[in-house]
Amino acid sequence: MLDVNQVRNDFPIFRKKDGDFIYLDSASTSQKPESVIESISSYYNSYAANIHRALYEIGEKATDRYESVREKVKRFINVPDSHVVIFTRSTTESINLIAYAWGTKKLAKDDQILITEMEHHSNIVPWQLLSSRSNASLNYIPIKKDGTLELEELKKNISSKTKLVSVSHQSNVFGTINPINDIIDEAKKIGAVTVIDGAQAVPHMKVDIKELDCDFYAFSGHKMLGPTGVGVLVARKNILEEMDPFMGGGEMINTVNMNESTWNEVPWKFEAGTPNIAQVIGLGSSIDYIEKIGIDMIHQHEQELLHYGLEILSQNEDITLYGKAKKRGAVIPFNVKNIHPHDLAKFLDTDGICIRAGHHCAQPIMNKLGISATARASFYLYNTKEDIESLAESIKKTVGIFN
Ligand code: 7TS
């Protein structure tokens, strides 16, 4: 069993006695353990230098630390080759990179991009932009009101025209863990490229890229105990080699003359300019931390919290819970009778409880449910059953004030 008290003690933000708070918004961003914060300050305090160019000790150390994080990502999610691990700013940037550097070259009129109604806006808008640049059509696999995909519709929608299929591994609204193995298999049958948005999956469950065998997989450091400003894109090497660069600048070139340039090898071809060095090093420490605790242990702890949360909140008749997927991560969207989720979040905040309220950057889901917003509680390794009991109590109190 996970020793949550010990875990919480690793996080400076939870050690403060004054202004105690209960953090139930990890699907938005996670808190950071001391080891991650220290690895970032240690770079700035003792070896701050640019990478890949400095011929002195601290520059070489910074380069080694930065590059070693590719190996950590490779081991953590079982990527075949550390050279297909590209550092970006976020999941959002990783998906935009694919849409520009792969999509602009590969897609044309009569081609189809297939996504789902369950996506975060960052897995919708880049494809809308690509669709208007290329004239390829953009189609959606519908969702059911219970927060699962209409998989029967996948077979109806996918055809030889489909060139790219992009799906989230785990929904940020319902927590639904999508059957991405089946979707990748269907896409492969017709030779479509597959993109998996793993922003909500990598922090919370074992992900195995070799086993998934998708073409692209994207995630963010800040949702997995790491700093903001670093994301990852892993991809199949031959596809990366065929792609044009995303951004031009220093480091991504091999040669530059007045008229043209040639490109550096993968992955550096996609890392133009000075990267987020400290953030990448911080991501390395967050992977170390998660591996020390064990991703399966974290997943199991979150599953217990999820089931406890569903049980406790369902006892309150004023609460409507959304999502009924059998395989589901620790995310609970809900609404409380006669209280707008923004008001609820503000009232819970007076009890020191942080939840998210709004459309969660997933407006097509809200449209499907016929609502404009929900409240959302999401859990991570540092949350406890007492946190959930406090949430339930504070909701009851707020209902009393409003009714
Ligand atoms: N994809 C999914 C499934 C997400 O949940 C998010 C962020 C993103 C992509 C974008 O990640 P970013 O790091 O590039 O911003 N989701 C949320 C959320 O649910 N609440 O705030 C951010």
mmCIF file of N, CA, C and O and ligand atoms in Angstrom, residues 25-29 89-95 118-123 168-173 197-201 218-223 230-231 356 360-361 376, ligand 1:
data_model
loop_
_atom_site.group_PDB
_atom_site.id
_atom_site.type_symbol
_atom_site.label_atom_id
_atom_site.label_comp_id
_atom_site.label_asym_id
_atom_site.label_seq_id
_atom_site.Cartn_x
_atom_site.Cartn_y
_atom_site.Cartn_z
ATOM 1 N N ASP A 25 -7.159 18.936 -8.227
ATOM 2 C CA ASP A 25 -7.145 19.404 -9.624
ATOM 3 C C ASP A 25 -5.882 18.956 -10.359
ATOM 4 O O ASP A 25 -5.327 19.688 -11.180
ATOM 5 N N SER A 26 -5.466 17.720 -10.104
ATOM 6 C CA SER A 26 -4.220 17.246 -10.732
ATOM 7 C C SER A 26 -4.380 16.961 -12.223
ATOM 8 O O SER A 26 -3.384 16.897 -12.937
ATOM 9 N N ALA A 27 -5.617 16.784 -12.699
ATOM 10 C CA ALA A 27 -5.795 16.601 -14.150
ATOM 11 C C ALA A 27 -5.436 17.887 -14.877
ATOM 12 O O ALA A 27 -5.105 17.887 -16.066
ATOM 13 N N SER A 28 -5.500 18.998 -14.143
ATOM 14 C CA SER A 28 -5.130 20.284 -14.715
ATOM 15 C C SER A 28 -3.612 20.426 -14.678
ATOM 16 O O SER A 28 -2.954 20.592 -15.703
ATOM 17 N N THR A 29 -3.053 20.377 -13.486
ATOM 18 C CA THR A 29 -1.595 20.278 -13.336
ATOM 19 C C THR A 29 -1.319 19.666 -11.984
ATOM 20 O O THR A 29 -2.128 19.795 -11.055
ATOM 21 N N ARG A 89 7.277 21.790 -25.753
ATOM 22 C CA ARG A 89 6.856 22.597 -24.611
ATOM 23 C C ARG A 89 5.703 21.928 -23.855
ATOM 24 O O ARG A 89 5.514 22.152 -22.663
ATOM 25 N N SER A 90 4.924 21.104 -24.548
ATOM 26 C CA SER A 90 3.698 20.551 -23.949
ATOM 27 C C SER A 90 3.051 19.552 -24.910
ATOM 28 O O SER A 90 3.472 19.440 -26.063
ATOM 29 N N THR A 91 2.001 18.893 -24.432
ATOM 30 C CA THR A 91 1.188 18.048 -25.328
ATOM 31 C C THR A 91 0.678 18.887 -26.486
ATOM 32 O O THR A 91 0.678 18.454 -27.645
ATOM 33 N N THR A 92 0.213 20.090 -26.159
ATOM 34 C CA THR A 92 -0.327 20.985 -27.183
ATOM 35 C C THR A 92 0.708 21.213 -28.287
ATOM 36 O O THR A 92 0.391 21.105 -29.486
ATOM 37 N N GLU A 93 1.940 21.524 -27.884
ATOM 38 C CA GLU A 93 2.955 21.768 -28.915
ATOM 39 C C GLU A 93 3.278 20.479 -29.681
ATOM 40 O O GLU A 93 3.478 20.508 -30.893
ATOM 41 N N SER A 94 3.294 19.342 -28.986
ATOM 42 C CA SER A 94 3.589 18.074 -29.668
ATOM 43 C C SER A 94 2.560 17.806 -30.770
ATOM 44 O O SER A 94 2.918 17.399 -31.881
ATOM 45 N N ILE A 95 1.283 18.040 -30.458
ATOM 46 C CA ILE A 95 0.237 17.754 -31.460
ATOM 47 C C ILE A 95 0.321 18.761 -32.606
ATOM 48 O O ILE A 95 0.185 18.390 -33.782
ATOM 49 N N MET A 118 -14.469 13.245 -27.897
ATOM 50 C CA MET A 118 -14.032 13.258 -26.497
ATOM 51 C C MET A 118 -12.742 14.045 -26.291
ATOM 52 O O MET A 118 -12.207 14.095 -25.189
ATOM 53 N N GLU A 119 -12.220 14.647 -27.364
ATOM 54 C CA GLU A 119 -10.877 15.220 -27.270
ATOM 55 C C GLU A 119 -10.830 16.558 -26.526
ATOM 56 O O GLU A 119 -11.769 17.344 -26.559
ATOM 57 N N HIS A 120 -9.682 16.797 -25.923
ATOM 58 C CA HIS A 120 -9.324 18.124 -25.405
ATOM 59 C C HIS A 120 -9.144 19.035 -26.626
ATOM 60 O O HIS A 120 -8.745 18.575 -27.705
ATOM 61 N N HIS A 121 -9.392 20.322 -26.456
ATOM 62 C CA HIS A 121 -9.262 21.245 -27.602
ATOM 63 C C HIS A 121 -7.890 21.156 -28.274
ATOM 64 O O HIS A 121 -7.768 21.418 -29.465
ATOM 65 N N SER A 122 -6.870 20.790 -27.502
ATOM 66 C CA SER A 122 -5.543 20.716 -28.129
ATOM 67 C C SER A 122 -5.404 19.512 -29.049
ATOM 68 O O SER A 122 -4.434 19.426 -29.810
ATOM 69 N N ASN A 123 -6.370 18.607 -29.023
ATOM 70 C CA ASN A 123 -6.398 17.518 -30.016
ATOM 71 C C ASN A 123 -7.565 17.709 -30.991
ATOM 72 O O ASN A 123 -8.012 16.766 -31.634
ATOM 73 N N SER A 168 -7.480 10.485 -27.633
ATOM 74 C CA SER A 168 -6.856 10.580 -26.309
ATOM 75 C C SER A 168 -6.845 9.205 -25.639
ATOM 76 O O SER A 168 -7.799 8.425 -25.777
ATOM 77 N N HIS A 169 -5.769 8.946 -24.928
ATOM 78 C CA HIS A 169 -5.640 7.669 -24.211
ATOM 79 C C HIS A 169 -6.628 7.649 -23.046
ATOM 80 O O HIS A 169 -7.351 6.688 -22.856
ATOM 81 N N GLN A 170 -6.646 8.765 -22.299
ATOM 82 C CA GLN A 170 -7.613 8.887 -21.194
ATOM 83 C C GLN A 170 -8.269 10.262 -21.264
ATOM 84 O O GLN A 170 -7.583 11.277 -21.403
ATOM 85 N N SER A 171 -9.589 10.290 -21.141
ATOM 86 C CA SER A 171 -10.328 11.555 -21.228
ATOM 87 C C SER A 171 -10.071 12.431 -20.003
ATOM 88 O O SER A 171 -10.104 11.940 -18.866
ATOM 89 N N ASN A 172 -9.867 13.728 -20.240
ATOM 90 C CA ASN A 172 -9.655 14.645 -19.103
ATOM 91 C C ASN A 172 -10.966 15.030 -18.437
ATOM 92 O O ASN A 172 -10.956 15.611 -17.361
ATOM 93 N N VAL A 173 -12.100 14.715 -19.070
ATOM 94 C CA VAL A 173 -13.399 15.060 -18.466
ATOM 95 C C VAL A 173 -13.993 13.849 -17.746
ATOM 96 O O VAL A 173 -14.313 13.918 -16.561
ATOM 97 N N ASP A 197 -2.994 11.019 -27.719
ATOM 98 C CA ASP A 197 -2.800 12.101 -26.754
ATOM 99 C C ASP A 197 -2.759 11.451 -25.369
ATOM 100 O O ASP A 197 -3.794 11.058 -24.832
ATOM 101 N N GLY A 198 -1.556 11.352 -24.833
ATOM 102 C CA GLY A 198 -1.377 10.641 -23.559
ATOM 103 C C GLY A 198 -1.245 11.561 -22.358
ATOM 104 O O GLY A 198 -0.762 11.133 -21.300
ATOM 105 N N ALA A 199 -1.723 12.821 -22.492
ATOM 106 C CA ALA A 199 -1.543 13.805 -21.413
ATOM 107 C C ALA A 199 -2.099 13.312 -20.074
ATOM 108 O O ALA A 199 -1.517 13.573 -19.017
ATOM 109 N N GLN A 200 -3.248 12.591 -20.125
ATOM 110 C CA GLN A 200 -3.875 12.138 -18.869
ATOM 111 C C GLN A 200 -3.519 10.695 -18.545
ATOM 112 O O GLN A 200 -3.981 10.166 -17.529
ATOM 113 N N ALA A 201 -2.754 10.044 -19.407
ATOM 114 C CA ALA A 201 -2.462 8.628 -19.171
ATOM 115 C C ALA A 201 -1.085 8.416 -18.557
ATOM 116 O O ALA A 201 -0.962 7.766 -17.507
ATOM 117 N N ALA A 218 1.964 11.641 -27.420
ATOM 118 C CA ALA A 218 2.311 12.953 -26.845
ATOM 119 C C ALA A 218 1.891 13.040 -25.378
ATOM 120 O O ALA A 218 0.851 12.488 -24.995
ATOM 121 N N PHE A 219 2.704 13.722 -24.565
ATOM 122 C CA PHE A 219 2.291 14.002 -23.179
ATOM 123 C C PHE A 219 3.034 15.218 -22.617
ATOM 124 O O PHE A 219 3.950 15.731 -23.255
ATOM 125 N N SER A 220 2.593 15.668 -21.417
ATOM 126 C CA SER A 220 3.132 16.886 -20.783
ATOM 127 C C SER A 220 3.830 16.562 -19.471
ATOM 128 O O SER A 220 3.321 15.750 -18.690
ATOM 129 N N GLY A 221 4.925 17.258 -19.191
ATOM 130 C CA GLY A 221 5.646 17.045 -17.932
ATOM 131 C C GLY A 221 4.901 17.539 -16.708
ATOM 132 O O GLY A 221 4.954 16.926 -15.639
ATOM 133 N N HIS A 222 4.158 18.660 -16.854
ATOM 134 C CA HIS A 222 3.591 19.292 -15.652
ATOM 135 C C HIS A 222 2.457 18.513 -15.029
ATOM 136 O O HIS A 222 2.076 18.769 -13.887
ATOM 137 N N LYS A 223 1.882 17.550 -15.771
ATOM 138 C CA LYS A 223 0.806 16.741 -15.182
ATOM 139 C C LYS A 223 1.365 15.501 -14.498
ATOM 140 O O LYS A 223 0.626 14.695 -13.956
ATOM 141 N N VAL A 230 7.613 21.764 -20.421
ATOM 142 C CA VAL A 230 8.234 20.625 -21.104
ATOM 143 C C VAL A 230 7.166 19.587 -21.433
ATOM 144 O O VAL A 230 6.331 19.222 -20.611
ATOM 145 N N GLY A 231 7.195 19.163 -22.686
ATOM 146 C CA GLY A 231 6.327 18.089 -23.144
ATOM 147 C C GLY A 231 7.168 17.116 -23.934
ATOM 148 O O GLY A 231 8.354 17.363 -24.187
ATOM 149 N N ARG A 356 -11.615 21.890 -10.309
ATOM 150 C CA ARG A 356 -11.750 22.630 -11.569
ATOM 151 C C ARG A 356 -13.234 22.753 -11.875
ATOM 152 O O ARG A 356 -14.014 21.839 -11.596
ATOM 153 N N HIS A 360 -13.632 22.490 -19.366
ATOM 154 C CA HIS A 360 -12.445 21.625 -19.359
ATOM 155 C C HIS A 360 -11.781 21.528 -20.723
ATOM 156 O O HIS A 360 -11.218 20.494 -21.080
ATOM 157 N N CYS A 361 -11.875 22.605 -21.499
ATOM 158 C CA CYS A 361 -11.296 22.614 -22.857
ATOM 159 C C CYS A 361 -11.805 21.420 -23.664
ATOM 160 O O CYS A 361 -11.057 20.775 -24.397
ATOM 161 N N ARG A 376 -15.212 19.374 -11.471
ATOM 162 C CA ARG A 376 -14.403 18.162 -11.676
ATOM 163 C C ARG A 376 -13.403 18.010 -10.536
ATOM 164 O O ARG A 376 -12.655 18.931 -10.237
HETATM 165 N N1 7TS B 1 -4.796 16.569 -23.840
HETATM 166 C C1 7TS B 1 -5.471 16.230 -22.737
HETATM 167 C C2 7TS B 1 -6.227 14.934 -22.696
HETATM 168 C C3 7TS B 1 -5.462 17.102 -21.651
HETATM 169 O O1 7TS B 1 -6.126 16.766 -20.548
HETATM 170 C C4 7TS B 1 -4.746 18.317 -21.722
HETATM 171 C C5 7TS B 1 -4.772 19.323 -20.606
HETATM 172 C C6 7TS B 1 -4.031 18.590 -22.894
HETATM 173 C C7 7TS B 1 -4.089 17.694 -23.931
HETATM 174 C C8 7TS B 1 -3.202 19.817 -23.042
HETATM 175 O O2 7TS B 1 -2.084 19.734 -22.227
HETATM 176 P P1 7TS B 1 -1.057 20.957 -22.171
HETATM 177 O O3 7TS B 1 -0.064 20.505 -21.148
HETATM 178 O O4 7TS B 1 -0.485 21.086 -23.526
HETATM 179 O O5 7TS B 1 -1.845 22.157 -21.753
HETATM 180 N N2 7TS B 1 -5.890 19.213 -19.758
HETATM 181 C C9 7TS B 1 -6.265 20.120 -18.828
HETATM 182 C C10 7TS B 1 -7.369 19.919 -18.007
HETATM 183 O O6 7TS B 1 -8.094 18.929 -18.043
HETATM 184 N N3 7TS B 1 -7.502 20.962 -17.193
HETATM 185 O O7 7TS B 1 -6.540 21.847 -17.478
HETATM 186 C C11 7TS B 1 -5.754 21.311 -18.481
#
